[in-house]
C-alpha cells in the first residue's frame, strides 16, 4: 500500500487495526531479506510524496521515504556541514531514524533536531531527539509502534569544497570496505537449511 499523505496513512493503519491485520513499514528496502513464502499482512511503502528534502536556513526537512544520500547532497548544495557521514548510507530517512544510523564517528542522533511520527492510533506527534531515545543502532520507534513521517536535521554552515571533499573521502573508504564487485560466497552445502533460514 502506498499512502499519498498523512490522512491516507492514518486510514490504512486504522483499517489494519480494526481487522486485526499486521502491517510493516518499508523505506528503501536496504539490508532487507524477505522469505520466498512472502509476508502475511500489509506492507506500507513510504515512497512518492514521502520522498523530499529541502533546506530552511541551517535546518533540512526531509520525508521518511527520502534517501539519506540525497539529503546529504541537499546539505552539500546549501553548504551545510554535519551530514557528510550519511552520504554513503544506503537507506531512507525513516529507516535511519529507526536504527539511529551512523558511520565514521557520527550518527543521526548528533544532527537530528526533531521528528514527526504517527502512532498506531493515527495520531501525529512531533518528538525531540531525547524523546526518540536514540542509542547505538536503536530507538524507541519500533517498540512504540511509531511510523516516521518526517525528520528535521540541524546542521551548521560550512565550506562547500571541504564538505564535498569529506563526502568523497568517506565514499571511497566505504567502497574499499564493501567491494560489491566481488561475488558473495555460497553457504557450505553441509549447513542445515533451518540454520540458514534462522540466520536470514
Tab-separated table of C-alpha atoms in Angstrom:
chain	number	residue	atom	x	y	z
A	1	UNK	CA	0.000	0.000	0.000
A	2	UNK	CA	1.388	3.421	-0.969
A	3	UNK	CA	-0.420	6.121	1.052
A	4	UNK	CA	-0.011	9.547	-0.520
A	5	UNK	CA	-0.356	11.645	2.642
A	6	UNK	CA	-0.799	11.506	6.409
A	7	UNK	CA	-4.584	11.159	6.196
A	8	UNK	CA	-4.332	8.121	3.904
A	9	UNK	CA	-1.593	6.601	6.062
A	10	UNK	CA	-3.743	7.013	9.176
A	11	UNK	CA	-6.688	5.324	7.426
A	12	UNK	CA	-4.536	2.365	6.369
A	13	UNK	CA	-3.201	1.878	9.891
A	14	UNK	CA	-6.664	2.182	11.450
A	15	UNK	CA	-8.134	-0.318	8.960
A	16	UNK	CA	-5.365	-2.785	9.733
A	17	UNK	CA	-6.024	-2.418	13.462
A	18	UNK	CA	-9.785	-2.800	13.061
A	19	UNK	CA	-9.427	-6.026	11.056
A	20	UNK	CA	-6.541	-7.493	13.053
A	21	UNK	CA	-4.135	-7.357	10.109
A	22	UNK	CA	-0.446	-6.919	10.808
A	23	UNK	CA	1.454	-4.230	8.912
A	24	UNK	CA	5.052	-3.258	8.272
A	25	UNK	CA	6.557	-0.035	7.001
A	26	UNK	CA	9.029	-0.192	4.106
A	27	UNK	CA	11.524	2.533	3.304
A	28	UNK	CA	14.271	1.942	0.757
A	29	UNK	CA	14.445	-1.783	1.486
A	30	UNK	CA	18.220	-1.799	2.001
A	31	UNK	CA	19.502	-4.557	4.305
A	32	UNK	CA	16.188	-6.362	3.858
A	33	UNK	CA	15.663	-10.054	3.177
A	34	UNK	CA	12.183	-11.415	2.508
A	35	UNK	CA	11.298	-15.092	2.665
A	36	UNK	CA	10.186	-16.787	-0.553
A	37	UNK	CA	6.970	-17.519	1.353
A	38	UNK	CA	6.200	-13.805	1.303
A	39	UNK	CA	4.815	-11.629	4.087
A	40	UNK	CA	1.475	-12.049	5.824
A	41	UNK	CA	-0.195	-8.696	6.243
A	42	UNK	CA	0.168	-5.250	4.734
A	43	UNK	CA	3.395	-3.584	3.628
A	44	UNK	CA	3.192	0.219	3.718
A	45	UNK	CA	5.652	1.731	1.239
A	46	UNK	CA	6.894	5.229	2.080
A	47	UNK	CA	7.519	6.419	-1.464
A	48	UNK	CA	6.233	9.104	-3.804
A	49	UNK	CA	5.120	12.094	-1.714
A	50	UNK	CA	7.264	10.899	1.209
A	51	UNK	CA	10.468	11.473	-0.777
A	52	UNK	CA	11.541	15.099	-0.426
A	53	UNK	CA	14.218	17.228	1.215
A	54	UNK	CA	14.727	20.968	1.474
A	55	UNK	CA	16.778	23.457	3.459
A	56	UNK	CA	15.370	26.264	5.594
A	57	UNK	CA	18.386	28.164	6.866
A	58	UNK	CA	20.614	25.601	8.539
A	59	UNK	CA	17.768	23.088	9.035
A	60	UNK	CA	16.948	20.390	6.487
A	61	UNK	CA	13.465	18.879	6.475
A	62	UNK	CA	13.166	15.502	4.781
A	63	UNK	CA	10.384	12.997	4.243
A	64	UNK	CA	10.630	9.499	5.664
A	65	UNK	CA	10.991	7.923	2.230
A	66	UNK	CA	13.816	10.147	1.004
A	67	UNK	CA	17.202	8.500	0.586
A	68	UNK	CA	19.719	9.585	3.191
A	69	UNK	CA	22.341	10.109	0.490
A	70	UNK	CA	20.087	12.587	-1.300
A	71	UNK	CA	19.549	14.522	1.922
A	72	UNK	CA	23.326	14.720	2.342
A	73	UNK	CA	23.526	16.077	-1.216
A	74	UNK	CA	20.971	18.792	-0.340
A	75	UNK	CA	23.170	19.687	2.627
A	76	UNK	CA	26.173	19.966	0.300
A	77	UNK	CA	24.208	22.103	-2.166
A	78	UNK	CA	23.449	24.559	0.674
A	79	UNK	CA	26.990	24.402	2.147
A	80	UNK	CA	25.750	22.833	5.386
A	81	UNK	CA	28.088	20.564	7.311
A	82	UNK	CA	27.405	17.709	9.720
A	83	UNK	CA	25.795	15.209	7.390
A	84	UNK	CA	28.825	14.100	5.397
A	85	UNK	CA	28.888	10.710	7.156
A	86	UNK	CA	25.408	9.902	5.822
A	87	UNK	CA	26.266	10.345	2.140
A	88	UNK	CA	27.026	6.650	1.559
A	89	UNK	CA	24.432	5.058	3.839
A	90	UNK	CA	22.016	3.184	1.524
A	91	UNK	CA	18.805	3.745	3.432
A	92	UNK	CA	15.850	6.064	3.831
A	93	UNK	CA	15.386	8.835	6.381
A	94	UNK	CA	12.742	6.804	8.218
A	95	UNK	CA	14.956	3.749	8.456
A	96	UNK	CA	17.900	5.880	9.560
A	97	UNK	CA	15.864	7.221	12.473
A	98	UNK	CA	14.563	3.795	13.478
A	99	UNK	CA	18.090	2.424	13.847
A	100	UNK	CA	19.977	5.667	14.577
A	101	UNK	CA	22.144	5.027	11.528
A	102	UNK	CA	25.755	6.056	11.764
A	103	UNK	CA	29.192	5.747	10.229
A	104	UNK	CA	32.706	7.111	10.569
A	105	UNK	CA	32.318	8.536	14.059
A	106	UNK	CA	28.930	10.186	13.731
A	107	UNK	CA	25.260	9.171	13.850
A	108	UNK	CA	21.771	10.514	13.230
A	109	UNK	CA	21.423	11.397	16.908
A	110	UNK	CA	24.135	14.058	16.519
A	111	UNK	CA	22.321	16.034	13.816
A	112	UNK	CA	18.629	15.309	14.402
A	113	UNK	CA	16.563	18.234	15.651
A	114	UNK	CA	13.129	16.576	15.783
A	115	UNK	CA	10.915	14.068	14.024
A	116	UNK	CA	7.253	13.792	13.166
A	117	UNK	CA	5.771	10.339	13.701
A	118	UNK	CA	2.363	8.682	13.576
A	119	UNK	CA	1.156	6.425	16.365
A	120	UNK	CA	-0.759	3.183	15.898
A	121	UNK	CA	-3.906	5.199	16.601
A	122	UNK	CA	-3.232	7.601	13.736
A	123	UNK	CA	-2.139	10.500	15.961
A	124	UNK	CA	0.720	12.672	14.697
A	125	UNK	CA	3.403	13.632	17.224
A	126	UNK	CA	6.479	15.839	16.976
A	127	UNK	CA	9.247	14.347	19.097
A	128	UNK	CA	12.606	15.685	20.209
A	129	UNK	CA	15.835	13.722	19.982
A	130	UNK	CA	15.593	12.818	23.681
A	131	UNK	CA	12.032	11.560	23.276
A	132	UNK	CA	13.136	9.220	20.474
A	133	UNK	CA	15.609	7.526	22.861
A	134	UNK	CA	18.266	7.102	20.205
A	135	UNK	CA	21.076	4.742	21.146
A	136	UNK	CA	23.569	2.532	19.354
A	137	UNK	CA	21.558	1.269	16.346
A	138	UNK	CA	18.314	1.599	18.266
A	139	UNK	CA	15.404	3.902	19.093
A	140	UNK	CA	12.003	3.719	20.768
A	141	UNK	CA	10.249	3.941	17.367
A	142	UNK	CA	9.615	0.205	16.718
A	143	UNK	CA	8.729	-0.596	20.320
A	144	UNK	CA	6.095	2.113	20.459
A	145	UNK	CA	4.712	1.346	17.025
A	146	UNK	CA	5.556	4.734	15.554
A	147	UNK	CA	5.744	5.349	11.815
A	148	UNK	CA	8.255	8.039	10.865
A	149	UNK	CA	6.768	10.805	8.694
A	150	UNK	CA	9.480	13.462	8.557
A	151	UNK	CA	12.775	14.471	10.138
A	152	UNK	CA	14.412	17.841	10.739
A	153	UNK	CA	18.205	17.932	10.813
A	154	UNK	CA	20.110	20.774	12.468
A	155	UNK	CA	23.329	21.414	10.564
A	156	UNK	CA	25.952	24.166	10.533
A	157	UNK	CA	27.197	26.475	7.761
A	158	UNK	CA	30.414	25.189	6.231
A	159	UNK	CA	32.741	25.344	3.270
A	160	UNK	CA	31.249	23.623	0.224
A	161	UNK	CA	34.580	22.381	-1.111
A	162	UNK	CA	35.555	20.901	2.259
A	163	UNK	CA	32.143	19.232	2.645
A	164	UNK	CA	32.365	17.696	-0.823
A	165	UNK	CA	35.931	16.517	-0.238
A	166	UNK	CA	34.910	14.817	3.009
A	167	UNK	CA	31.955	13.117	1.307
A	168	UNK	CA	34.212	11.810	-1.468
A	169	UNK	CA	36.756	10.575	1.070
A	170	UNK	CA	34.122	8.658	3.039
A	171	UNK	CA	32.578	7.251	-0.153
A	172	UNK	CA	35.983	5.915	-1.209
A	173	UNK	CA	36.504	4.335	2.223
A	174	UNK	CA	33.065	2.709	2.039
A	175	UNK	CA	33.785	1.272	-1.421
A	176	UNK	CA	37.070	-0.098	-0.127
A	177	UNK	CA	35.387	-1.775	2.838
A	178	UNK	CA	32.472	-3.140	0.784
A	179	UNK	CA	33.773	-4.429	-2.562
A	180	UNK	CA	30.426	-5.003	-4.306
A	181	UNK	CA	32.155	-6.278	-7.475
A	182	UNK	CA	33.283	-9.448	-5.652
A	183	UNK	CA	30.561	-12.166	-5.553
A	184	UNK	CA	29.484	-13.408	-2.135
A	185	UNK	CA	30.466	-16.977	-1.325
A	186	UNK	CA	27.683	-19.541	-1.293
A	187	UNK	CA	26.835	-21.174	2.018
A	188	UNK	CA	28.557	-24.543	2.572
A	189	UNK	CA	26.370	-27.473	1.499
A	190	UNK	CA	26.732	-29.121	4.914
A	191	UNK	CA	24.939	-26.284	6.756
A	192	UNK	CA	21.407	-27.391	7.757
A	193	UNK	CA	18.658	-25.469	5.930
A	194	UNK	CA	16.928	-24.447	9.192
A	195	UNK	CA	20.097	-22.685	10.325
A	196	UNK	CA	20.323	-20.801	7.043
A	197	UNK	CA	16.717	-19.664	7.405
A	198	UNK	CA	17.216	-18.611	11.017
A	199	UNK	CA	20.274	-16.594	10.130
A	200	UNK	CA	18.415	-14.655	7.447
